[in-house]
Tab-separated table of C-alpha atoms in Angstrom:
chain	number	residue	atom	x	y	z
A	1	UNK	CA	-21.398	2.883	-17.090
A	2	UNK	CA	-23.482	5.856	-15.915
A	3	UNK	CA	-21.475	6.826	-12.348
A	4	UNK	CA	-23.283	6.674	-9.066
A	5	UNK	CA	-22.683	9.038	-6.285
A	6	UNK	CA	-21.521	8.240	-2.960
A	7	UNK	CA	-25.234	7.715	-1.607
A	8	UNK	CA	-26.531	5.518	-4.069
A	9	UNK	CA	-23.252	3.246	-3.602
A	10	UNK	CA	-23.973	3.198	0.096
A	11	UNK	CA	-27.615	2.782	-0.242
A	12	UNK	CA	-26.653	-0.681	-2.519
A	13	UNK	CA	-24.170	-2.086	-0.124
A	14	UNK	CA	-26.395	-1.572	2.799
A	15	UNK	CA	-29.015	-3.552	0.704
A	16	UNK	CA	-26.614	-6.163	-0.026
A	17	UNK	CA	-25.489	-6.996	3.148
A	18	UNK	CA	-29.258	-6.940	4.195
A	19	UNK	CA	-29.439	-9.421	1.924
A	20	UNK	CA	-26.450	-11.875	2.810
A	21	UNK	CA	-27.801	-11.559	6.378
A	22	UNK	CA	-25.139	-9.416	8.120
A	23	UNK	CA	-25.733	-9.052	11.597
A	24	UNK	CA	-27.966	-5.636	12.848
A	25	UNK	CA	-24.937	-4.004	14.924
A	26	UNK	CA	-22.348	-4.673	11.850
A	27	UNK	CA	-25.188	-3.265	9.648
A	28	UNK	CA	-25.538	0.190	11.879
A	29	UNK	CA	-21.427	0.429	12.065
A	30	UNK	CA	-21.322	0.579	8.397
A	31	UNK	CA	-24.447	2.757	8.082
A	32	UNK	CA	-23.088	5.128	9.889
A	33	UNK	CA	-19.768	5.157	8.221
A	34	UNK	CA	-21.063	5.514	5.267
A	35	UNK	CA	-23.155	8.486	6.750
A	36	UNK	CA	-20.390	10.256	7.958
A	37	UNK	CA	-18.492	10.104	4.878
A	38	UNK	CA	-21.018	10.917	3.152
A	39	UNK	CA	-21.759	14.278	5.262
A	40	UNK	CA	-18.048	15.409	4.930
A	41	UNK	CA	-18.047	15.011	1.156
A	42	UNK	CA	-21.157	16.796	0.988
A	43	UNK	CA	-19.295	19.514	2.913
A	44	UNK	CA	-16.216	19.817	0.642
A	45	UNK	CA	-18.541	19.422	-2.706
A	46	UNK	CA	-17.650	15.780	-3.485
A	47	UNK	CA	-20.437	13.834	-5.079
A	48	UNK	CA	-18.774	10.896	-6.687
A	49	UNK	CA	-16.087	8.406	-4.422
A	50	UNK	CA	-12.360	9.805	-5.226
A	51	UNK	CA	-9.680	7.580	-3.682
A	52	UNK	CA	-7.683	10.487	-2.345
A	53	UNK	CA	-10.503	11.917	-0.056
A	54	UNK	CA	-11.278	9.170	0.805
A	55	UNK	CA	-7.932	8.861	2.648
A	56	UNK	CA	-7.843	12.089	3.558
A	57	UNK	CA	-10.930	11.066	5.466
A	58	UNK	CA	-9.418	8.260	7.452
A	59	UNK	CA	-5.896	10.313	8.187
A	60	UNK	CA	-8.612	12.756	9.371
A	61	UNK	CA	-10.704	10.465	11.398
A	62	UNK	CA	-8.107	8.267	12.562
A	63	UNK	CA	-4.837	10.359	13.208
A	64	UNK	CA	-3.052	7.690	10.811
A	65	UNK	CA	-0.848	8.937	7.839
A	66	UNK	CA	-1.744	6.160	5.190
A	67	UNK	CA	-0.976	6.659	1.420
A	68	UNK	CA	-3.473	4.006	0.562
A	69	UNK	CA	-6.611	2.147	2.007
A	70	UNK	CA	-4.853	-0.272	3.298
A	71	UNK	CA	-4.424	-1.840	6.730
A	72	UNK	CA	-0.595	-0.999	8.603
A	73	UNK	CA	-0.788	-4.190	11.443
A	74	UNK	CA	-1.065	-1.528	14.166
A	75	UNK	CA	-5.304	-0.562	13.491
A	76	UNK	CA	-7.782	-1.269	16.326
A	77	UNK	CA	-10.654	-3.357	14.886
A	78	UNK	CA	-12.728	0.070	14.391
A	79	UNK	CA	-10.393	1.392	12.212
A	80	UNK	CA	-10.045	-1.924	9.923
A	81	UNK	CA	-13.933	-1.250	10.026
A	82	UNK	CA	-13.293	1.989	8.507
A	83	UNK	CA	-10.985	1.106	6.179
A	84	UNK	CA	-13.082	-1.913	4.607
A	85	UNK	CA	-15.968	0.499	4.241
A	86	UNK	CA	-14.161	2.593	2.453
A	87	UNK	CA	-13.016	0.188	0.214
A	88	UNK	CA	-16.085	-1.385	-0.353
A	89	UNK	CA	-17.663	2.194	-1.395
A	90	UNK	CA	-14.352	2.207	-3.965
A	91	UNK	CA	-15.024	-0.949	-5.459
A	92	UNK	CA	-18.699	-0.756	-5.925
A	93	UNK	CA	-18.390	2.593	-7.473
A	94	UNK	CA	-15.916	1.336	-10.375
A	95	UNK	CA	-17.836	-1.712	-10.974
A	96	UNK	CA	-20.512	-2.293	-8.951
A	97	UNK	CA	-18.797	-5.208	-7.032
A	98	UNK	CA	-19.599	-5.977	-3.682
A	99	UNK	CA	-16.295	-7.750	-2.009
A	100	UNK	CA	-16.803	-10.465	0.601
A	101	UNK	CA	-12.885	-10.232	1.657
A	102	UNK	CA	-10.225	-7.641	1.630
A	103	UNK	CA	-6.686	-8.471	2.742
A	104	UNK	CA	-6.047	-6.430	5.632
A	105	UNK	CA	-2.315	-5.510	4.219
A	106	UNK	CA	-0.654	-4.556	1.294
A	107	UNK	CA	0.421	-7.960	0.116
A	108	UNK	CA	3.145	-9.161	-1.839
A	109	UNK	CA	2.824	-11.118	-4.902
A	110	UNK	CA	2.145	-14.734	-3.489
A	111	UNK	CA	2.519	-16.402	-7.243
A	112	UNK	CA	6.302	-17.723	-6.988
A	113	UNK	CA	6.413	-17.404	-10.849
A	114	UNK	CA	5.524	-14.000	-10.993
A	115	UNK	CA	7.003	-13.087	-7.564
A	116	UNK	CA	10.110	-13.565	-9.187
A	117	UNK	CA	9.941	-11.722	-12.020
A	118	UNK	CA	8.392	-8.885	-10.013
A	119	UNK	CA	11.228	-9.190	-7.880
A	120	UNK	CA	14.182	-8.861	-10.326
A	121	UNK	CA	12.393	-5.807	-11.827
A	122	UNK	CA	12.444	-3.827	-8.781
A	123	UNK	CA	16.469	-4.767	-8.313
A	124	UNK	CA	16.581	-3.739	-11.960
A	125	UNK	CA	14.623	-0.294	-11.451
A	126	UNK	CA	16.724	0.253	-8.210
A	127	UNK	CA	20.593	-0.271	-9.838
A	128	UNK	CA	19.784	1.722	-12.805
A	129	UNK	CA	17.291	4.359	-12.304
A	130	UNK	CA	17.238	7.516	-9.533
A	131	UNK	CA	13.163	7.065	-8.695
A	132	UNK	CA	11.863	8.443	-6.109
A	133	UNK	CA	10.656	5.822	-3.332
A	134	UNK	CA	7.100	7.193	-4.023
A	135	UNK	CA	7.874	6.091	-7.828
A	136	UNK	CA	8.781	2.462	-7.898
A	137	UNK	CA	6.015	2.127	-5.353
A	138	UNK	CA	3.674	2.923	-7.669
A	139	UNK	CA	5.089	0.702	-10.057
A	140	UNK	CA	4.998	-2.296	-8.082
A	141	UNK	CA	1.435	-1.287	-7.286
A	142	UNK	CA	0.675	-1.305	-11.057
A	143	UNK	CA	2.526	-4.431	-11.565
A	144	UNK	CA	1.220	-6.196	-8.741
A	145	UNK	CA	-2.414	-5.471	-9.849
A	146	UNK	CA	-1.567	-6.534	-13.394
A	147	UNK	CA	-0.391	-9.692	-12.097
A	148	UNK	CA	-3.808	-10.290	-10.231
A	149	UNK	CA	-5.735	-9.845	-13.520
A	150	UNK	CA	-3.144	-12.810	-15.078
A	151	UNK	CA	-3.646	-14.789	-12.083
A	152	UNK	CA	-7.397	-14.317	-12.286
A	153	UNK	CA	-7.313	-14.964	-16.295
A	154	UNK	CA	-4.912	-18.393	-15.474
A	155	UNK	CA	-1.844	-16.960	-17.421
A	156	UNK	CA	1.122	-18.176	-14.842
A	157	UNK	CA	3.821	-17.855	-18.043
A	158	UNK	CA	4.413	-14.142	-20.068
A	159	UNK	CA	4.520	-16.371	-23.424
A	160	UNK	CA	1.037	-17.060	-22.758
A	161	UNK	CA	-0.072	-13.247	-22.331
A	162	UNK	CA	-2.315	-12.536	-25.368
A	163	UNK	CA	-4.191	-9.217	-26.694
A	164	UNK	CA	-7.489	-9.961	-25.009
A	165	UNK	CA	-5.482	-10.185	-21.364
A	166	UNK	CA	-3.727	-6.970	-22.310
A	167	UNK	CA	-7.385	-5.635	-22.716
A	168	UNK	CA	-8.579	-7.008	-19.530
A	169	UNK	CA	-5.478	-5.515	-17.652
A	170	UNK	CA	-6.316	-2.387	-18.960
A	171	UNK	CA	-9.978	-2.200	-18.046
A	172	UNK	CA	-9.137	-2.676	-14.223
A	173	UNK	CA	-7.762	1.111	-14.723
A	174	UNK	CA	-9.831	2.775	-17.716
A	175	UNK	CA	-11.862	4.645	-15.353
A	176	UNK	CA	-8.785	6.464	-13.885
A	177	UNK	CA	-8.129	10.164	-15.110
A	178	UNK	CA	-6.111	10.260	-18.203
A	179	UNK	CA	-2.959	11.188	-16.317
A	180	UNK	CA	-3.026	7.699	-13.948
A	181	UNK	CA	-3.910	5.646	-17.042
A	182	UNK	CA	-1.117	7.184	-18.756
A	183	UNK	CA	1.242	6.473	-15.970
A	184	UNK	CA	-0.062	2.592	-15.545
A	185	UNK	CA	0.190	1.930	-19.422
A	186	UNK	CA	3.741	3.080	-19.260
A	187	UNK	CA	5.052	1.554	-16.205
A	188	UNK	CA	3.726	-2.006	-17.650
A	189	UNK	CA	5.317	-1.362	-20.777
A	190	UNK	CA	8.068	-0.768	-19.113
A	191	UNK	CA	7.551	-3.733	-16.839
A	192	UNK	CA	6.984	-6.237	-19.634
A	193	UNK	CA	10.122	-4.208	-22.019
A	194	UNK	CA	12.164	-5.212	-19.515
A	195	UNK	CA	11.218	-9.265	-19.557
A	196	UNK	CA	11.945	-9.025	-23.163
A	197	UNK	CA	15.027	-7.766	-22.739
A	198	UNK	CA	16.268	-9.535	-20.591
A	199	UNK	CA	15.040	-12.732	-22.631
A	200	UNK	CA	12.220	-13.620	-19.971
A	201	UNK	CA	9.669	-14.205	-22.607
A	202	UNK	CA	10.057	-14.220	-26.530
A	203	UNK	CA	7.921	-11.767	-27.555
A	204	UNK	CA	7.587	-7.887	-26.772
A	205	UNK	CA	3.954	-8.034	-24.867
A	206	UNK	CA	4.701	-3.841	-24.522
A	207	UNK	CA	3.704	-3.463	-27.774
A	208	UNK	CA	0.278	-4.946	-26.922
A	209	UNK	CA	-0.173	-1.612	-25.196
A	210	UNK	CA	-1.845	1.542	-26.243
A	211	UNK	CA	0.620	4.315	-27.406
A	212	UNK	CA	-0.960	7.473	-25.614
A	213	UNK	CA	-0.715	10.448	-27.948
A	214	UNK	CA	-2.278	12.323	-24.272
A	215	UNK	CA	-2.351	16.445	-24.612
A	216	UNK	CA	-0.980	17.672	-21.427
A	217	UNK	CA	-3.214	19.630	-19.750
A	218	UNK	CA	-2.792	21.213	-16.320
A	219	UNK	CA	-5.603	22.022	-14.658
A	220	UNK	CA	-6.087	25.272	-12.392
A	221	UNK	CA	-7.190	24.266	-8.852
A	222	UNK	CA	-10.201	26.222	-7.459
A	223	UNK	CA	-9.093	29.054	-5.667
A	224	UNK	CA	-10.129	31.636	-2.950
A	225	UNK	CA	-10.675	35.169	-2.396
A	226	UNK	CA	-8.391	37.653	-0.185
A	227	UNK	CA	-11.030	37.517	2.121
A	228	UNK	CA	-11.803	34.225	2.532
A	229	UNK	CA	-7.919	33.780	2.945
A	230	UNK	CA	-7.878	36.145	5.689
A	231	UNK	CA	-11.348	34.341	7.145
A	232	UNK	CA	-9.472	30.754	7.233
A	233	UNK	CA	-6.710	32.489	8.910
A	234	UNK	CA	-8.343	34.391	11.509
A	235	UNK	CA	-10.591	31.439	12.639
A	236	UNK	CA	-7.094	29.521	13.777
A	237	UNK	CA	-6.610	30.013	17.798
A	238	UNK	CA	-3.678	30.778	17.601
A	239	UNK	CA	-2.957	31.000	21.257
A	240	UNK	CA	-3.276	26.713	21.087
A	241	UNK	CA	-0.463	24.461	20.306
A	242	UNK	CA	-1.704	23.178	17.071
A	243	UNK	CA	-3.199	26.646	16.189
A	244	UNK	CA	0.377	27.917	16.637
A	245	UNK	CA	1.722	25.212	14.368
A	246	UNK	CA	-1.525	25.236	11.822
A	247	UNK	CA	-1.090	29.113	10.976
A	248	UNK	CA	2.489	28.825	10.431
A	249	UNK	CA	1.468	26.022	7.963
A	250	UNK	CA	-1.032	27.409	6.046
A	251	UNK	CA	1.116	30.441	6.365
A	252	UNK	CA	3.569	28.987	3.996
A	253	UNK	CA	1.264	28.079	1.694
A	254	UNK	CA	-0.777	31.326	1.378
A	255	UNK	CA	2.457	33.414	1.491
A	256	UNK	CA	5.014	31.210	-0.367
A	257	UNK	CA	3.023	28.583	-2.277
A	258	UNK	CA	4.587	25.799	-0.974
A	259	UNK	CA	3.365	22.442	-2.051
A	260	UNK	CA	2.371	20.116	1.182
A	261	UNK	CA	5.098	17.858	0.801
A	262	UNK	CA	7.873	21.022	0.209
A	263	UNK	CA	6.017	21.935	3.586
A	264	UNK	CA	6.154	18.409	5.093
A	265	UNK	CA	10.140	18.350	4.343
A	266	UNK	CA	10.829	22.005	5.333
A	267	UNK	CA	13.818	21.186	7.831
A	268	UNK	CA	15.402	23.545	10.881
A	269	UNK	CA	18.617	23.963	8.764
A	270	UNK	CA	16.962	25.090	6.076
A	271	UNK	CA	15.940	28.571	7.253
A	272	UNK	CA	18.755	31.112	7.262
A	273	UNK	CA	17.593	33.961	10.282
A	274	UNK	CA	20.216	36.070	9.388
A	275	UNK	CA	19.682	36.651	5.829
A	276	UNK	CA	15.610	35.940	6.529
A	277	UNK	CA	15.575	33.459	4.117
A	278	UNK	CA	14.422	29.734	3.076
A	279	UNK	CA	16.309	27.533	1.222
A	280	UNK	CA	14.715	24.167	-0.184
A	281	UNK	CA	14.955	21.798	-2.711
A	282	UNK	CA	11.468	20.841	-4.356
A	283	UNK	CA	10.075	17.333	-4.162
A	284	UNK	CA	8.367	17.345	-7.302
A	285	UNK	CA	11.119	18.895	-9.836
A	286	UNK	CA	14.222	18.611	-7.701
A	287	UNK	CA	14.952	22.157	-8.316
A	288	UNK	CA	16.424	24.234	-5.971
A	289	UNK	CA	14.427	27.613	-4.286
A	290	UNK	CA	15.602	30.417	-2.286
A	291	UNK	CA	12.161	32.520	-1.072
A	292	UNK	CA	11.812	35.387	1.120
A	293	UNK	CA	10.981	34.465	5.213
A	294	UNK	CA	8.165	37.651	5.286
A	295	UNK	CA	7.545	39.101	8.414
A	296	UNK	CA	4.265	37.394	9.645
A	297	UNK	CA	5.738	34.082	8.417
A	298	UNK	CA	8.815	34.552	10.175
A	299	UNK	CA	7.272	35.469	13.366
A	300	UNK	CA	4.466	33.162	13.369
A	301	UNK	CA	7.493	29.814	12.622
A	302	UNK	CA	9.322	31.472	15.524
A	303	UNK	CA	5.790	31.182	17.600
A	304	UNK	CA	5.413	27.907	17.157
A	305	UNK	CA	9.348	27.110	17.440
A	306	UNK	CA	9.534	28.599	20.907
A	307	UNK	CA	6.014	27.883	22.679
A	308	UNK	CA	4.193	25.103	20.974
A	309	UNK	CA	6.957	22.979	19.271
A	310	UNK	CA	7.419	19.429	20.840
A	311	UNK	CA	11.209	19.817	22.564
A	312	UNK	CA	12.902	17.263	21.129
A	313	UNK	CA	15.365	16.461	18.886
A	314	UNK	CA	14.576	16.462	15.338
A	315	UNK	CA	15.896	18.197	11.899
A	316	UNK	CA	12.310	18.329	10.952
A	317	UNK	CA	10.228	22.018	12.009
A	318	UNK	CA	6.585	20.793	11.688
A	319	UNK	CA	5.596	17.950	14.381
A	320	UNK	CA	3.010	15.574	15.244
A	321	UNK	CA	1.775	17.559	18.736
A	322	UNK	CA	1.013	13.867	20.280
A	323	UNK	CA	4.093	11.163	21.463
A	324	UNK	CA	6.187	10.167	19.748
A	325	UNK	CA	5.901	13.614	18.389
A	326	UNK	CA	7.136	12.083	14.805
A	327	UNK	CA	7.676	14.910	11.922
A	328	UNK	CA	4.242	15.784	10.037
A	329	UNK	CA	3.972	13.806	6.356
A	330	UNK	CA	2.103	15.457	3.169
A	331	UNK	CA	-1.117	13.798	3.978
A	332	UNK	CA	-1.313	14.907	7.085
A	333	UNK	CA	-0.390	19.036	6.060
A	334	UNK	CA	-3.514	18.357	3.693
A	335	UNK	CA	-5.789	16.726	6.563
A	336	UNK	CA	-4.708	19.697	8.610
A	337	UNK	CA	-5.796	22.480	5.711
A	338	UNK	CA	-9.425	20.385	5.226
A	339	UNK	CA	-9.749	20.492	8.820
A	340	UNK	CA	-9.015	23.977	9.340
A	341	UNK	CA	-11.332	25.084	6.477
A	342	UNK	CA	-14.095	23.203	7.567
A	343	UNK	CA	-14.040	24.860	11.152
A	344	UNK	CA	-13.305	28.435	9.270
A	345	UNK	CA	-17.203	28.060	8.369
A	346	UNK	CA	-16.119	29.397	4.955
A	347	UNK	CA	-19.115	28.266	2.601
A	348	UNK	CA	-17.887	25.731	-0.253
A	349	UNK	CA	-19.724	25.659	-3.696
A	350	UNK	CA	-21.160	21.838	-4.013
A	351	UNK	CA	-19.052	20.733	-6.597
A	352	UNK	CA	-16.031	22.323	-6.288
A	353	UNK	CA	-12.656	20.900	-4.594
A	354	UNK	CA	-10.362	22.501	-2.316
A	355	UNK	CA	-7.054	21.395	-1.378
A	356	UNK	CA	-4.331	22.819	0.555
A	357	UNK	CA	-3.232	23.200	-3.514
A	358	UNK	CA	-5.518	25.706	-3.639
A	359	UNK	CA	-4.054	28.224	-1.620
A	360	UNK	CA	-0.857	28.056	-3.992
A	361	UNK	CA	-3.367	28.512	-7.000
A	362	UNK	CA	-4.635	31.265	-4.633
A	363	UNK	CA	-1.521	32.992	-4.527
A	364	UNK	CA	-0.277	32.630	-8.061
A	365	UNK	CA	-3.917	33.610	-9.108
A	366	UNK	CA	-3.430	36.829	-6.609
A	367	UNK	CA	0.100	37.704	-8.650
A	368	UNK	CA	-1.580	37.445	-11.461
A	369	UNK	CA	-4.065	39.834	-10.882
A	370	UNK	CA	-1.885	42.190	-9.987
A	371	UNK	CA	-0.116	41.975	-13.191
A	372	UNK	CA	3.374	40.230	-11.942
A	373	UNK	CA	5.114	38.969	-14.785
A	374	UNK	CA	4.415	35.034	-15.667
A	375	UNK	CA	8.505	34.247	-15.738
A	376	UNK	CA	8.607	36.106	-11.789
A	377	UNK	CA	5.104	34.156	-11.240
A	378	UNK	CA	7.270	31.133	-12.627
A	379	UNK	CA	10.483	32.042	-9.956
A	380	UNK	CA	8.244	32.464	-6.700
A	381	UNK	CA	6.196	29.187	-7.643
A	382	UNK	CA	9.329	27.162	-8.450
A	383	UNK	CA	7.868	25.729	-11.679
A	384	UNK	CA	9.539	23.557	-13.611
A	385	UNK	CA	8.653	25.102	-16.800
A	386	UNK	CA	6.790	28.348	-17.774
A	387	UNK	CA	4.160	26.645	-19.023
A	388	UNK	CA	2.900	25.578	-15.818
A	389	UNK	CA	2.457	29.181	-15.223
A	390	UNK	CA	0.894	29.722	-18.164
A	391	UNK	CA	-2.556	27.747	-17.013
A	392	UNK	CA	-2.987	30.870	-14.823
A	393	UNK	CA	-3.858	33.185	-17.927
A	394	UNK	CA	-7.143	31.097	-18.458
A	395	UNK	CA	-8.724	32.777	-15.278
A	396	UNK	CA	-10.816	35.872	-14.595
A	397	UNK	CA	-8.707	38.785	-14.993
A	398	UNK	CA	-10.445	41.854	-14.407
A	399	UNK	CA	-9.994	45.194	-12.166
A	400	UNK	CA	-5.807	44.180	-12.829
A	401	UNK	CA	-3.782	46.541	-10.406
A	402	UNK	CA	-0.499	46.893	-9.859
A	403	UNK	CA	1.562	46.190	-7.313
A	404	UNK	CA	5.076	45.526	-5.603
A	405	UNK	CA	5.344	41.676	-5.609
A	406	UNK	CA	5.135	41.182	-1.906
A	407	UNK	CA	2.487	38.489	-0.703
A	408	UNK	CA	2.730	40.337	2.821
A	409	UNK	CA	0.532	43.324	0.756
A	410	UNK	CA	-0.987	40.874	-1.417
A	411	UNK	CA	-2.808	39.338	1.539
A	412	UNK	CA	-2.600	42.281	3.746
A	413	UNK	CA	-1.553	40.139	6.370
């Protein structure tokens, strides 16, 4: 199926409501949704609907930190508005369905049969397995959407699960990249391993599955010059509360290459003044970093510490600068960064995608360049294996210099 940009979704849903009679001022709410969207895409070089700008888009718009489009019980009706046309543009750009209803929540499995199975799965995954909270999310996510294709296909028993509804589970997430579809094929094999283990059906439906013989390949984030670095920096006020706190953000990205949520969790405790120091512990591989506090970063955390931080008590540095001043998540470090590079006027190539990602691809790009060493390149990004680093060696690498590895020169901040 040939895949239809943003416009041409919106362009067919506004036709379709036209067409079931939807009322002029619902009609004009949507269109101009849709518009808006639209727009901001445009700016950041987004042609086709991606579920993770999308949002980005409503943590943006709203001030909300959701991890999914899905409603949290505390929305005003303009932001369930939002959300539905959102999810209308995701569904009718995977499969050109226009949906009547959405649930406004997240909702559990309401099949008793399959609740319970569901249920005892999740126990099992929580006694014998360290995931992450993100993790078995996910899985019941997968799981739960499974479970709707069953439902749909009138299989309320695993005995009765055949080939064709394997097929027809998988379809609902074919058009994912090859890493998610990898991920949802194993977490159901998993899921359904499990049941036959534990003698909840006779046969083994996870050998219905796919086995994935999928070349890991990662894939180099677009990146940006020194200049335009030093443009998205300047353009911060930095004499403003969230300026203060927004500099000594994207600070730690641009100087340290800290992944959002690294930044998200960066506590009080763990920055040693003394030694001028920061000690973390990464989110993604659990391994433990010690990097240099530069002298820029330092001064610019100690800024926003003493004259722009909310005065309250909390373990966490970066804040929410509104009551109840709650610490900032991942999603909303990233809304910050697309925020502050859309005000820093810095022109984006239509096409390409910038995330806050890409100012640690900036850096390790920079290091690069100037002919640092993949295994130190390795140390300062806290990667998990050297061949992470390695994806760096595919980009340009002309006019190499060298230089001390000091991302105070490297930016000349």
């Amino acid at each position: 199926m040939q895949k239809t940009t943003i416009k041409e979704c919106s362009d067919s849903i506004l036709e379709i409501m036209r067409s079931k009679n939807y009322s002029e001022s619902s009609m004009h709410a949507y269109r101009k949704i849709f518009t808006d969207f639209t727009i901001y895409c445009d700016n950041i070089g987004v042609n086709f609907f991606d579920m993770n700008v999308a949002i980005e888009y409503v943590n943006l718009i709203t001030g909300l930190e959701l991890t999914e489009l899905a409603h949290d019980g505390k929305n005003t009706k303009k932001y369930i508005v939002l959300l539905r046309a959102m999810r209308l543009l995701s569904n009718y750009s995977i499969n050109r369905l226009f949906i009547l209803r959405f649930s406004r929540f997240v909702d559990e499995i309401e099949n008793e049969y399959w609740k319970s199975i569901n249920d005892k799965f999740i126990k099992y995954l929580s006694d014998n397995y360290d995931y992450k909270e993100r993790t078995v999310n996910r899985k019941k996510y997968v799981v739960k959407k499974c479970v709707e294709v069953l439902v749909r296909h009138n299989v309320f028993l695993l005995d009765d699960i055949t080939r064709k509804n394997v097929e027809a589970i998988i379809s609902t997430f074919v058009h994912e990249t090859p890493k998610s579809v990898s991920h949802n094929i194993s977490d159901l094999k998993q899921f359904f391993k499990y049941c036959y283990e534990n003698q909840l059906c006779s046969m083994d439906i996870s050998k219905l599955f796919p086995i994935l013989n999928t070349v890991h390949e990662t894939k180099i984030s677009n990146t940006f010059t020194q200049e335009e670095v030093k443009i998205l920096l300047d353009s911060i006020d930095k004499e403003s509360i969230a300026g203060k706190r927004d500099y000594a953000i994207l600070l730690l990205a641009v100087c340290l290459g800290l992944r959002s949520v690294d930044i998200a969790n960066l506590k009080l405790s763990n920055i040693d003044w003394e030694k001028k120091m920061i000690f973390i512990t990464q989110e993604k591989t659990s391994k433990n970093l010690t990097l240099p506090l530069l002298n820029n970063l330092g001064w610019s955390i100690i800024d926003y510490i003493k004259n722009a931080r909310p005065q309250i008590e909390s373990e966490y540095l970066f804040l929410e600068h509104r009551a109840p001043f709650l610490p900032l998540t991942p999603s909303g470090i990233s809304s910050i960064f697309t925020r502050r590079l859309r005000d820093s006027g810095i022109k984006i190539i239509s096409g390409k995608k910038y995330g806050i990602h890409s100012l640690r691809h900036t850096l390790g790009t920079l290091l690069l360049e100037k002919e640092t060493s993949l295994p130190m390149i390795s140390q300062i990004l806290g990667h998990q294996s050297i061949k992470s680093t390695e994806t760096y060696l595919k980009l340009n690498m002309n006019e190499l210099s060298k230089c001390p590895i000091d991302p105070d020169r490297v930016f000349d901040l």
